[in-house]
Amino acid sequence: MHIEWSTFFIQLIAFLILYVLLSKFAFGPLFGMMEKRRQLVKDQIQTAEASRKQAEQLLEEQKQALQQTRKEAYDIIEQAKHTGSKQADDIIHAASAEATRLKEEALKDIENEKNKAVAALRSQVGAMSVLIASKIIEKQIDEKSQEELVEHYLKEVGGNV
């Protein structure tokens, strides 16, 4: 194989000229676009990482807010239970006081009716006693007849009551 040095140098000069032209007009813009693309990808990765961190932070805040809300709901439920229990106790106490008051009024009414009945009975017994006394005075009877008469009037008094 034989090498033509003149062709070799021409090809070498053509190659160098082509390389210089490509470097100036093709490789520079190509490498510039590649650098821009690399920077864009790097920025997107950083943005994604920042978004991920922000999302994690928001998730943690939401978890804390949810936990706080649950605690507040539990506190409200406990307070409602306590209030309900207190109201139930108040209602029971009020009902007990009302029952006691009604019982006392009923006892007073019973006592009043008893007193009225006793007063009426006394007036009837008084009238019967006067009647018996007048009958005894009229009859002038012996002791056995007097007992029978008293028994008879007491039965009448017992029947009227």
JSON list of N, CA and C in Angstrom, two decimals, residues 14-90:
[
{"chain": "A", "resi": 14, "resn": "ALA", "atom": "N", "xyz": [-8.47, 19.62, 4.99]},
{"chain": "A", "resi": 14, "resn": "ALA", "atom": "CA", "xyz": [-9.93, 19.68, 4.83]},
{"chain": "A", "resi": 14, "resn": "ALA", "atom": "C", "xyz": [-10.62, 19.23, 6.11]},
{"chain": "A", "resi": 15, "resn": "PHE", "atom": "N", "xyz": [-10.03, 18.20, 6.70]},
{"chain": "A", "resi": 15, "resn": "PHE", "atom": "CA", "xyz": [-10.61, 17.72, 7.97]},
{"chain": "A", "resi": 15, "resn": "PHE", "atom": "C", "xyz": [-10.51, 18.78, 9.06]},
{"chain": "A", "resi": 16, "resn": "LEU", "atom": "N", "xyz": [-9.39, 19.46, 9.17]},
{"chain": "A", "resi": 16, "resn": "LEU", "atom": "CA", "xyz": [-9.20, 20.49, 10.19]},
{"chain": "A", "resi": 16, "resn": "LEU", "atom": "C", "xyz": [-10.13, 21.68, 9.93]},
{"chain": "A", "resi": 17, "resn": "ILE", "atom": "N", "xyz": [-10.25, 22.07, 8.65]},
{"chain": "A", "resi": 17, "resn": "ILE", "atom": "CA", "xyz": [-11.17, 23.17, 8.32]},
{"chain": "A", "resi": 17, "resn": "ILE", "atom": "C", "xyz": [-12.59, 22.77, 8.69]},
{"chain": "A", "resi": 18, "resn": "LEU", "atom": "N", "xyz": [-12.95, 21.52, 8.31]},
{"chain": "A", "resi": 18, "resn": "LEU", "atom": "CA", "xyz": [-14.29, 21.02, 8.65]},
{"chain": "A", "resi": 18, "resn": "LEU", "atom": "C", "xyz": [-14.48, 20.99, 10.17]},
{"chain": "A", "resi": 19, "resn": "TYR", "atom": "N", "xyz": [-13.47, 20.56, 10.88]},
{"chain": "A", "resi": 19, "resn": "TYR", "atom": "CA", "xyz": [-13.56, 20.51, 12.35]},
{"chain": "A", "resi": 19, "resn": "TYR", "atom": "C", "xyz": [-13.74, 21.89, 12.94]},
{"chain": "A", "resi": 20, "resn": "VAL", "atom": "N", "xyz": [-12.97, 22.89, 12.44]},
{"chain": "A", "resi": 20, "resn": "VAL", "atom": "CA", "xyz": [-13.07, 24.25, 12.94]},
{"chain": "A", "resi": 20, "resn": "VAL", "atom": "C", "xyz": [-14.45, 24.81, 12.63]},
{"chain": "A", "resi": 21, "resn": "LEU", "atom": "N", "xyz": [-14.91, 24.58, 11.39]},
{"chain": "A", "resi": 21, "resn": "LEU", "atom": "CA", "xyz": [-16.25, 25.07, 11.05]},
{"chain": "A", "resi": 21, "resn": "LEU", "atom": "C", "xyz": [-17.34, 24.39, 11.88]},
{"chain": "A", "resi": 22, "resn": "LEU", "atom": "N", "xyz": [-17.21, 23.11, 12.04]},
{"chain": "A", "resi": 22, "resn": "LEU", "atom": "CA", "xyz": [-18.18, 22.38, 12.87]},
{"chain": "A", "resi": 22, "resn": "LEU", "atom": "C", "xyz": [-18.12, 22.85, 14.32]},
{"chain": "A", "resi": 23, "resn": "SER", "atom": "N", "xyz": [-16.93, 23.08, 14.83]},
{"chain": "A", "resi": 23, "resn": "SER", "atom": "CA", "xyz": [-16.78, 23.55, 16.20]},
{"chain": "A", "resi": 23, "resn": "SER", "atom": "C", "xyz": [-17.44, 24.90, 16.38]},
{"chain": "A", "resi": 24, "resn": "LYS", "atom": "N", "xyz": [-17.21, 25.76, 15.37]},
{"chain": "A", "resi": 24, "resn": "LYS", "atom": "CA", "xyz": [-17.74, 27.10, 15.49]},
{"chain": "A", "resi": 24, "resn": "LYS", "atom": "C", "xyz": [-19.24, 27.12, 15.27]},
{"chain": "A", "resi": 25, "resn": "PHE", "atom": "N", "xyz": [-19.70, 26.43, 14.26]},
{"chain": "A", "resi": 25, "resn": "PHE", "atom": "CA", "xyz": [-21.11, 26.56, 13.89]},
{"chain": "A", "resi": 25, "resn": "PHE", "atom": "C", "xyz": [-22.00, 25.41, 14.39]},
{"chain": "A", "resi": 26, "resn": "ALA", "atom": "N", "xyz": [-21.48, 24.24, 14.62]},
{"chain": "A", "resi": 26, "resn": "ALA", "atom": "CA", "xyz": [-22.32, 23.10, 14.99]},
{"chain": "A", "resi": 26, "resn": "ALA", "atom": "C", "xyz": [-22.09, 22.66, 16.43]},
{"chain": "A", "resi": 27, "resn": "PHE", "atom": "N", "xyz": [-20.82, 22.41, 16.80]},
{"chain": "A", "resi": 27, "resn": "PHE", "atom": "CA", "xyz": [-20.57, 21.88, 18.15]},
{"chain": "A", "resi": 27, "resn": "PHE", "atom": "C", "xyz": [-20.91, 22.90, 19.23]},
{"chain": "A", "resi": 28, "resn": "GLY", "atom": "N", "xyz": [-20.60, 24.16, 18.97]},
{"chain": "A", "resi": 28, "resn": "GLY", "atom": "CA", "xyz": [-20.89, 25.20, 19.97]},
{"chain": "A", "resi": 28, "resn": "GLY", "atom": "C", "xyz": [-22.38, 25.27, 20.27]},
{"chain": "A", "resi": 29, "resn": "PRO", "atom": "N", "xyz": [-23.21, 25.48, 19.25]},
{"chain": "A", "resi": 29, "resn": "PRO", "atom": "CA", "xyz": [-24.65, 25.50, 19.53]},
{"chain": "A", "resi": 29, "resn": "PRO", "atom": "C", "xyz": [-25.16, 24.17, 20.07]},
{"chain": "A", "resi": 30, "resn": "LEU", "atom": "N", "xyz": [-24.60, 23.06, 19.53]},
{"chain": "A", "resi": 30, "resn": "LEU", "atom": "CA", "xyz": [-25.04, 21.74, 20.01]},
{"chain": "A", "resi": 30, "resn": "LEU", "atom": "C", "xyz": [-24.68, 21.55, 21.47]},
{"chain": "A", "resi": 31, "resn": "PHE", "atom": "N", "xyz": [-23.45, 21.89, 21.84]},
{"chain": "A", "resi": 31, "resn": "PHE", "atom": "CA", "xyz": [-23.06, 21.78, 23.23]},
{"chain": "A", "resi": 31, "resn": "PHE", "atom": "C", "xyz": [-23.82, 22.77, 24.10]},
{"chain": "A", "resi": 32, "resn": "GLY", "atom": "N", "xyz": [-24.12, 23.94, 23.52]},
{"chain": "A", "resi": 32, "resn": "GLY", "atom": "CA", "xyz": [-24.92, 24.94, 24.25]},
{"chain": "A", "resi": 32, "resn": "GLY", "atom": "C", "xyz": [-26.32, 24.41, 24.53]},
{"chain": "A", "resi": 33, "resn": "MET", "atom": "N", "xyz": [-26.91, 23.77, 23.51]},
{"chain": "A", "resi": 33, "resn": "MET", "atom": "CA", "xyz": [-28.24, 23.19, 23.71]},
{"chain": "A", "resi": 33, "resn": "MET", "atom": "C", "xyz": [-28.18, 22.05, 24.72]},
{"chain": "A", "resi": 34, "resn": "MET", "atom": "N", "xyz": [-27.13, 21.25, 24.65]},
{"chain": "A", "resi": 34, "resn": "MET", "atom": "CA", "xyz": [-26.96, 20.15, 25.60]},
{"chain": "A", "resi": 34, "resn": "MET", "atom": "C", "xyz": [-26.80, 20.71, 27.03]},
{"chain": "A", "resi": 35, "resn": "GLU", "atom": "N", "xyz": [-26.04, 21.80, 27.16]},
{"chain": "A", "resi": 35, "resn": "GLU", "atom": "CA", "xyz": [-25.85, 22.41, 28.48]},
{"chain": "A", "resi": 35, "resn": "GLU", "atom": "C", "xyz": [-27.16, 22.98, 29.00]},
{"chain": "A", "resi": 36, "resn": "LYS", "atom": "N", "xyz": [-27.92, 23.63, 28.07]},
{"chain": "A", "resi": 36, "resn": "LYS", "atom": "CA", "xyz": [-29.23, 24.15, 28.48]},
{"chain": "A", "resi": 36, "resn": "LYS", "atom": "C", "xyz": [-30.15, 23.01, 28.92]},
{"chain": "A", "resi": 37, "resn": "ARG", "atom": "N", "xyz": [-30.11, 21.93, 28.15]},
{"chain": "A", "resi": 37, "resn": "ARG", "atom": "CA", "xyz": [-30.94, 20.77, 28.51]},
{"chain": "A", "resi": 37, "resn": "ARG", "atom": "C", "xyz": [-30.52, 20.19, 29.85]},
{"chain": "A", "resi": 38, "resn": "ARG", "atom": "N", "xyz": [-29.21, 20.09, 30.07]},
{"chain": "A", "resi": 38, "resn": "ARG", "atom": "CA", "xyz": [-28.70, 19.59, 31.35]},
{"chain": "A", "resi": 38, "resn": "ARG", "atom": "C", "xyz": [-29.15, 20.49, 32.49]},
{"chain": "A", "resi": 39, "resn": "GLN", "atom": "N", "xyz": [-29.06, 21.81, 32.28]},
{"chain": "A", "resi": 39, "resn": "GLN", "atom": "CA", "xyz": [-29.47, 22.77, 33.30]},
{"chain": "A", "resi": 39, "resn": "GLN", "atom": "C", "xyz": [-30.99, 22.67, 33.55]},
{"chain": "A", "resi": 40, "resn": "LEU", "atom": "N", "xyz": [-31.77, 22.51, 32.49]},
{"chain": "A", "resi": 40, "resn": "LEU", "atom": "CA", "xyz": [-33.22, 22.37, 32.61]},
{"chain": "A", "resi": 40, "resn": "LEU", "atom": "C", "xyz": [-33.57, 21.12, 33.41]},
{"chain": "A", "resi": 41, "resn": "VAL", "atom": "N", "xyz": [-32.93, 20.03, 33.12]},
{"chain": "A", "resi": 41, "resn": "VAL", "atom": "CA", "xyz": [-33.18, 18.79, 33.87]},
{"chain": "A", "resi": 41, "resn": "VAL", "atom": "C", "xyz": [-32.77, 18.96, 35.33]},
{"chain": "A", "resi": 42, "resn": "LYS", "atom": "N", "xyz": [-31.63, 19.61, 35.54]},
{"chain": "A", "resi": 42, "resn": "LYS", "atom": "CA", "xyz": [-31.16, 19.85, 36.91]},
{"chain": "A", "resi": 42, "resn": "LYS", "atom": "C", "xyz": [-32.17, 20.72, 37.67]},
{"chain": "A", "resi": 43, "resn": "ASP", "atom": "N", "xyz": [-32.66, 21.78, 37.01]},
{"chain": "A", "resi": 43, "resn": "ASP", "atom": "CA", "xyz": [-33.66, 22.67, 37.64]},
{"chain": "A", "resi": 43, "resn": "ASP", "atom": "C", "xyz": [-34.96, 21.91, 37.93]},
{"chain": "A", "resi": 44, "resn": "GLN", "atom": "N", "xyz": [-35.37, 21.07, 36.99]},
{"chain": "A", "resi": 44, "resn": "GLN", "atom": "CA", "xyz": [-36.59, 20.29, 37.21]},
{"chain": "A", "resi": 44, "resn": "GLN", "atom": "C", "xyz": [-36.43, 19.32, 38.38]},
{"chain": "A", "resi": 45, "resn": "ILE", "atom": "N", "xyz": [-35.27, 18.72, 38.48]},
{"chain": "A", "resi": 45, "resn": "ILE", "atom": "CA", "xyz": [-34.99, 17.80, 39.61]},
{"chain": "A", "resi": 45, "resn": "ILE", "atom": "C", "xyz": [-35.02, 18.58, 40.92]},
{"chain": "A", "resi": 46, "resn": "GLN", "atom": "N", "xyz": [-34.40, 19.76, 40.93]},
{"chain": "A", "resi": 46, "resn": "GLN", "atom": "CA", "xyz": [-34.42, 20.57, 42.15]},
{"chain": "A", "resi": 46, "resn": "GLN", "atom": "C", "xyz": [-35.85, 21.01, 42.50]},
{"chain": "A", "resi": 47, "resn": "THR", "atom": "N", "xyz": [-36.61, 21.41, 41.47]},
{"chain": "A", "resi": 47, "resn": "THR", "atom": "CA", "xyz": [-38.00, 21.81, 41.70]},
{"chain": "A", "resi": 47, "resn": "THR", "atom": "C", "xyz": [-38.82, 20.63, 42.22]},
{"chain": "A", "resi": 48, "resn": "ALA", "atom": "N", "xyz": [-38.61, 19.47, 41.63]},
{"chain": "A", "resi": 48, "resn": "ALA", "atom": "CA", "xyz": [-39.32, 18.27, 42.09]},
{"chain": "A", "resi": 48, "resn": "ALA", "atom": "C", "xyz": [-38.95, 17.93, 43.52]},
{"chain": "A", "resi": 49, "resn": "GLU", "atom": "N", "xyz": [-37.67, 18.06, 43.85]},
{"chain": "A", "resi": 49, "resn": "GLU", "atom": "CA", "xyz": [-37.23, 17.78, 45.23]},
{"chain": "A", "resi": 49, "resn": "GLU", "atom": "C", "xyz": [-37.84, 18.79, 46.22]},
{"chain": "A", "resi": 50, "resn": "ALA", "atom": "N", "xyz": [-37.86, 20.07, 45.82]},
{"chain": "A", "resi": 50, "resn": "ALA", "atom": "CA", "xyz": [-38.47, 21.09, 46.67]},
{"chain": "A", "resi": 50, "resn": "ALA", "atom": "C", "xyz": [-39.97, 20.83, 46.82]},
{"chain": "A", "resi": 51, "resn": "SER", "atom": "N", "xyz": [-40.62, 20.43, 45.73]},
{"chain": "A", "resi": 51, "resn": "SER", "atom": "CA", "xyz": [-42.05, 20.12, 45.79]},
{"chain": "A", "resi": 51, "resn": "SER", "atom": "C", "xyz": [-42.30, 18.91, 46.69]},
{"chain": "A", "resi": 52, "resn": "ARG", "atom": "N", "xyz": [-41.44, 17.92, 46.58]},
{"chain": "A", "resi": 52, "resn": "ARG", "atom": "CA", "xyz": [-41.58, 16.73, 47.43]},
{"chain": "A", "resi": 52, "resn": "ARG", "atom": "C", "xyz": [-41.42, 17.10, 48.91]},
{"chain": "A", "resi": 53, "resn": "LYS", "atom": "N", "xyz": [-40.41, 17.92, 49.20]},
{"chain": "A", "resi": 53, "resn": "LYS", "atom": "CA", "xyz": [-40.22, 18.35, 50.59]},
{"chain": "A", "resi": 53, "resn": "LYS", "atom": "C", "xyz": [-41.41, 19.16, 51.09]},
{"chain": "A", "resi": 54, "resn": "GLN", "atom": "N", "xyz": [-41.90, 20.04, 50.22]},
{"chain": "A", "resi": 54, "resn": "GLN", "atom": "CA", "xyz": [-43.06, 20.85, 50.59]},
{"chain": "A", "resi": 54, "resn": "GLN", "atom": "C", "xyz": [-44.28, 19.95, 50.81]},
{"chain": "A", "resi": 55, "resn": "ALA", "atom": "N", "xyz": [-44.45, 18.95, 49.95]},
{"chain": "A", "resi": 55, "resn": "ALA", "atom": "CA", "xyz": [-45.57, 18.02, 50.09]},
{"chain": "A", "resi": 55, "resn": "ALA", "atom": "C", "xyz": [-45.46, 17.23, 51.40]},
{"chain": "A", "resi": 56, "resn": "GLU", "atom": "N", "xyz": [-44.23, 16.80, 51.72]},
{"chain": "A", "resi": 56, "resn": "GLU", "atom": "CA", "xyz": [-44.02, 16.09, 52.99]},
{"chain": "A", "resi": 56, "resn": "GLU", "atom": "C", "xyz": [-44.35, 17.00, 54.17]},
{"chain": "A", "resi": 57, "resn": "GLN", "atom": "N", "xyz": [-43.93, 18.26, 54.08]},
{"chain": "A", "resi": 57, "resn": "GLN", "atom": "CA", "xyz": [-44.21, 19.20, 55.16]},
{"chain": "A", "resi": 57, "resn": "GLN", "atom": "C", "xyz": [-45.72, 19.43, 55.28]},
{"chain": "A", "resi": 58, "resn": "LEU", "atom": "N", "xyz": [-46.40, 19.62, 54.14]},
{"chain": "A", "resi": 58, "resn": "LEU", "atom": "CA", "xyz": [-47.86, 19.80, 54.18]},
{"chain": "A", "resi": 58, "resn": "LEU", "atom": "C", "xyz": [-48.55, 18.56, 54.71]},
{"chain": "A", "resi": 59, "resn": "LEU", "atom": "N", "xyz": [-48.06, 17.39, 54.32]},
{"chain": "A", "resi": 59, "resn": "LEU", "atom": "CA", "xyz": [-48.63, 16.14, 54.83]},
{"chain": "A", "resi": 59, "resn": "LEU", "atom": "C", "xyz": [-48.48, 16.06, 56.35]},
{"chain": "A", "resi": 60, "resn": "GLU", "atom": "N", "xyz": [-47.32, 16.44, 56.83]},
{"chain": "A", "resi": 60, "resn": "GLU", "atom": "CA", "xyz": [-47.10, 16.41, 58.29]},
{"chain": "A", "resi": 60, "resn": "GLU", "atom": "C", "xyz": [-48.01, 17.42, 58.99]},
{"chain": "A", "resi": 61, "resn": "GLU", "atom": "N", "xyz": [-48.16, 18.61, 58.39]},
{"chain": "A", "resi": 61, "resn": "GLU", "atom": "CA", "xyz": [-49.06, 19.61, 58.96]},
{"chain": "A", "resi": 61, "resn": "GLU", "atom": "C", "xyz": [-50.50, 19.11, 58.97]},
{"chain": "A", "resi": 62, "resn": "GLN", "atom": "N", "xyz": [-50.89, 18.44, 57.88]},
{"chain": "A", "resi": 62, "resn": "GLN", "atom": "CA", "xyz": [-52.25, 17.89, 57.80]},
{"chain": "A", "resi": 62, "resn": "GLN", "atom": "C", "xyz": [-52.45, 16.80, 58.85]},
{"chain": "A", "resi": 63, "resn": "LYS", "atom": "N", "xyz": [-51.43, 15.98, 59.05]},
{"chain": "A", "resi": 63, "resn": "LYS", "atom": "CA", "xyz": [-51.52, 14.94, 60.08]},
{"chain": "A", "resi": 63, "resn": "LYS", "atom": "C", "xyz": [-51.69, 15.58, 61.46]},
{"chain": "A", "resi": 64, "resn": "GLN", "atom": "N", "xyz": [-50.92, 16.61, 61.71]},
{"chain": "A", "resi": 64, "resn": "GLN", "atom": "CA", "xyz": [-51.03, 17.30, 63.00]},
{"chain": "A", "resi": 64, "resn": "GLN", "atom": "C", "xyz": [-52.39, 17.96, 63.16]},
{"chain": "A", "resi": 65, "resn": "ALA", "atom": "N", "xyz": [-52.88, 18.58, 62.08]},
{"chain": "A", "resi": 65, "resn": "ALA", "atom": "CA", "xyz": [-54.20, 19.23, 62.14]},
{"chain": "A", "resi": 65, "resn": "ALA", "atom": "C", "xyz": [-55.28, 18.18, 62.35]},
{"chain": "A", "resi": 66, "resn": "LEU", "atom": "N", "xyz": [-55.17, 17.04, 61.69]},
{"chain": "A", "resi": 66, "resn": "LEU", "atom": "CA", "xyz": [-56.14, 15.96, 61.87]},
{"chain": "A", "resi": 66, "resn": "LEU", "atom": "C", "xyz": [-56.09, 15.43, 63.29]},
{"chain": "A", "resi": 67, "resn": "GLN", "atom": "N", "xyz": [-54.89, 15.27, 63.82]},
{"chain": "A", "resi": 67, "resn": "GLN", "atom": "CA", "xyz": [-54.75, 14.80, 65.20]},
{"chain": "A", "resi": 67, "resn": "GLN", "atom": "C", "xyz": [-55.37, 15.81, 66.17]},
{"chain": "A", "resi": 68, "resn": "GLN", "atom": "N", "xyz": [-55.12, 17.10, 65.93]},
{"chain": "A", "resi": 68, "resn": "GLN", "atom": "CA", "xyz": [-55.70, 18.15, 66.78]},
{"chain": "A", "resi": 68, "resn": "GLN", "atom": "C", "xyz": [-57.22, 18.14, 66.68]},
{"chain": "A", "resi": 69, "resn": "THR", "atom": "N", "xyz": [-57.73, 17.97, 65.47]},
{"chain": "A", "resi": 69, "resn": "THR", "atom": "CA", "xyz": [-59.19, 17.93, 65.27]},
{"chain": "A", "resi": 69, "resn": "THR", "atom": "C", "xyz": [-59.79, 16.74, 65.99]},
{"chain": "A", "resi": 70, "resn": "ARG", "atom": "N", "xyz": [-59.12, 15.60, 65.90]},
{"chain": "A", "resi": 70, "resn": "ARG", "atom": "CA", "xyz": [-59.61, 14.40, 66.62]},
{"chain": "A", "resi": 70, "resn": "ARG", "atom": "C", "xyz": [-59.62, 14.65, 68.12]},
{"chain": "A", "resi": 71, "resn": "LYS", "atom": "N", "xyz": [-58.56, 15.29, 68.62]},
{"chain": "A", "resi": 71, "resn": "LYS", "atom": "CA", "xyz": [-58.50, 15.57, 70.06]},
{"chain": "A", "resi": 71, "resn": "LYS", "atom": "C", "xyz": [-59.63, 16.51, 70.46]},
{"chain": "A", "resi": 72, "resn": "GLU", "atom": "N", "xyz": [-59.86, 17.55, 69.64]},
{"chain": "A", "resi": 72, "resn": "GLU", "atom": "CA", "xyz": [-60.95, 18.49, 69.94]},
{"chain": "A", "resi": 72, "resn": "GLU", "atom": "C", "xyz": [-62.30, 17.79, 69.89]},
{"chain": "A", "resi": 73, "resn": "ALA", "atom": "N", "xyz": [-62.49, 16.90, 68.92]},
{"chain": "A", "resi": 73, "resn": "ALA", "atom": "CA", "xyz": [-63.75, 16.16, 68.82]},
{"chain": "A", "resi": 73, "resn": "ALA", "atom": "C", "xyz": [-63.93, 15.26, 70.04]},
{"chain": "A", "resi": 74, "resn": "TYR", "atom": "N", "xyz": [-62.85, 14.61, 70.48]},
{"chain": "A", "resi": 74, "resn": "TYR", "atom": "CA", "xyz": [-62.91, 13.77, 71.67]},
{"chain": "A", "resi": 74, "resn": "TYR", "atom": "C", "xyz": [-63.26, 14.62, 72.90]},
{"chain": "A", "resi": 75, "resn": "ASP", "atom": "N", "xyz": [-62.63, 15.80, 72.99]},
{"chain": "A", "resi": 75, "resn": "ASP", "atom": "CA", "xyz": [-62.93, 16.69, 74.12]},
{"chain": "A", "resi": 75, "resn": "ASP", "atom": "C", "xyz": [-64.39, 17.14, 74.09]},
{"chain": "A", "resi": 76, "resn": "ILE", "atom": "N", "xyz": [-64.89, 17.45, 72.90]},
{"chain": "A", "resi": 76, "resn": "ILE", "atom": "CA", "xyz": [-66.29, 17.88, 72.78]},
{"chain": "A", "resi": 76, "resn": "ILE", "atom": "C", "xyz": [-67.22, 16.74, 73.18]},
{"chain": "A", "resi": 77, "resn": "ILE", "atom": "N", "xyz": [-66.90, 15.52, 72.75]},
{"chain": "A", "resi": 77, "resn": "ILE", "atom": "CA", "xyz": [-67.73, 14.37, 73.11]},
{"chain": "A", "resi": 77, "resn": "ILE", "atom": "C", "xyz": [-67.70, 14.14, 74.61]},
{"chain": "A", "resi": 78, "resn": "GLU", "atom": "N", "xyz": [-66.54, 14.22, 75.20]},
{"chain": "A", "resi": 78, "resn": "GLU", "atom": "CA", "xyz": [-66.43, 14.04, 76.65]},
{"chain": "A", "resi": 78, "resn": "GLU", "atom": "C", "xyz": [-67.21, 15.12, 77.40]},
{"chain": "A", "resi": 79, "resn": "GLN", "atom": "N", "xyz": [-67.09, 16.36, 76.91]},
{"chain": "A", "resi": 79, "resn": "GLN", "atom": "CA", "xyz": [-67.83, 17.46, 77.54]},
{"chain": "A", "resi": 79, "resn": "GLN", "atom": "C", "xyz": [-69.33, 17.24, 77.40]},
{"chain": "A", "resi": 80, "resn": "ALA", "atom": "N", "xyz": [-69.76, 16.76, 76.22]},
{"chain": "A", "resi": 80, "resn": "ALA", "atom": "CA", "xyz": [-71.19, 16.50, 76.00]},
{"chain": "A", "resi": 80, "resn": "ALA", "atom": "C", "xyz": [-71.67, 15.38, 76.93]},
{"chain": "A", "resi": 81, "resn": "LYS", "atom": "N", "xyz": [-70.84, 14.35, 77.11]},
{"chain": "A", "resi": 81, "resn": "LYS", "atom": "CA", "xyz": [-71.20, 13.26, 78.03]},
{"chain": "A", "resi": 81, "resn": "LYS", "atom": "C", "xyz": [-71.32, 13.81, 79.45]},
{"chain": "A", "resi": 82, "resn": "HIS", "atom": "N", "xyz": [-70.35, 14.63, 79.83]},
{"chain": "A", "resi": 82, "resn": "HIS", "atom": "CA", "xyz": [-70.38, 15.20, 81.18]},
{"chain": "A", "resi": 82, "resn": "HIS", "atom": "C", "xyz": [-71.61, 16.09, 81.37]},
{"chain": "A", "resi": 83, "resn": "THR", "atom": "N", "xyz": [-71.89, 16.93, 80.35]},
{"chain": "A", "resi": 83, "resn": "THR", "atom": "CA", "xyz": [-73.06, 17.80, 80.42]},
{"chain": "A", "resi": 83, "resn": "THR", "atom": "C", "xyz": [-74.35, 16.99, 80.46]},
{"chain": "A", "resi": 84, "resn": "GLY", "atom": "N", "xyz": [-74.42, 15.95, 79.63]},
{"chain": "A", "resi": 84, "resn": "GLY", "atom": "CA", "xyz": [-75.60, 15.08, 79.63]},
{"chain": "A", "resi": 84, "resn": "GLY", "atom": "C", "xyz": [-75.79, 14.40, 80.97]},
{"chain": "A", "resi": 85, "resn": "SER", "atom": "N", "xyz": [-74.70, 13.92, 81.55]},
{"chain": "A", "resi": 85, "resn": "SER", "atom": "CA", "xyz": [-74.77, 13.27, 82.86]},
{"chain": "A", "resi": 85, "resn": "SER", "atom": "C", "xyz": [-75.22, 14.27, 83.92]},
{"chain": "A", "resi": 86, "resn": "LYS", "atom": "N", "xyz": [-74.68, 15.50, 83.85]},
{"chain": "A", "resi": 86, "resn": "LYS", "atom": "CA", "xyz": [-75.07, 16.52, 84.82]},
{"chain": "A", "resi": 86, "resn": "LYS", "atom": "C", "xyz": [-76.54, 16.88, 84.66]},
{"chain": "A", "resi": 87, "resn": "GLN", "atom": "N", "xyz": [-77.00, 17.00, 83.40]},
{"chain": "A", "resi": 87, "resn": "GLN", "atom": "CA", "xyz": [-78.41, 17.32, 83.16]},
{"chain": "A", "resi": 87, "resn": "GLN", "atom": "C", "xyz": [-79.29, 16.18, 83.66]},
{"chain": "A", "resi": 88, "resn": "ALA", "atom": "N", "xyz": [-78.86, 14.94, 83.44]},
{"chain": "A", "resi": 88, "resn": "ALA", "atom": "CA", "xyz": [-79.65, 13.79, 83.93]},
{"chain": "A", "resi": 88, "resn": "ALA", "atom": "C", "xyz": [-79.73, 13.84, 85.46]},
{"chain": "A", "resi": 89, "resn": "ASP", "atom": "N", "xyz": [-78.61, 14.14, 86.11]},
{"chain": "A", "resi": 89, "resn": "ASP", "atom": "CA", "xyz": [-78.62, 14.25, 87.57]},
{"chain": "A", "resi": 89, "resn": "ASP", "atom": "C", "xyz": [-79.54, 15.38, 88.03]},
{"chain": "A", "resi": 90, "resn": "ASP", "atom": "N", "xyz": [-79.48, 16.51, 87.31]},
{"chain": "A", "resi": 90, "resn": "ASP", "atom": "CA", "xyz": [-80.35, 17.64, 87.65]},
{"chain": "A", "resi": 90, "resn": "ASP", "atom": "C", "xyz": [-81.82, 17.27, 87.49]}
]
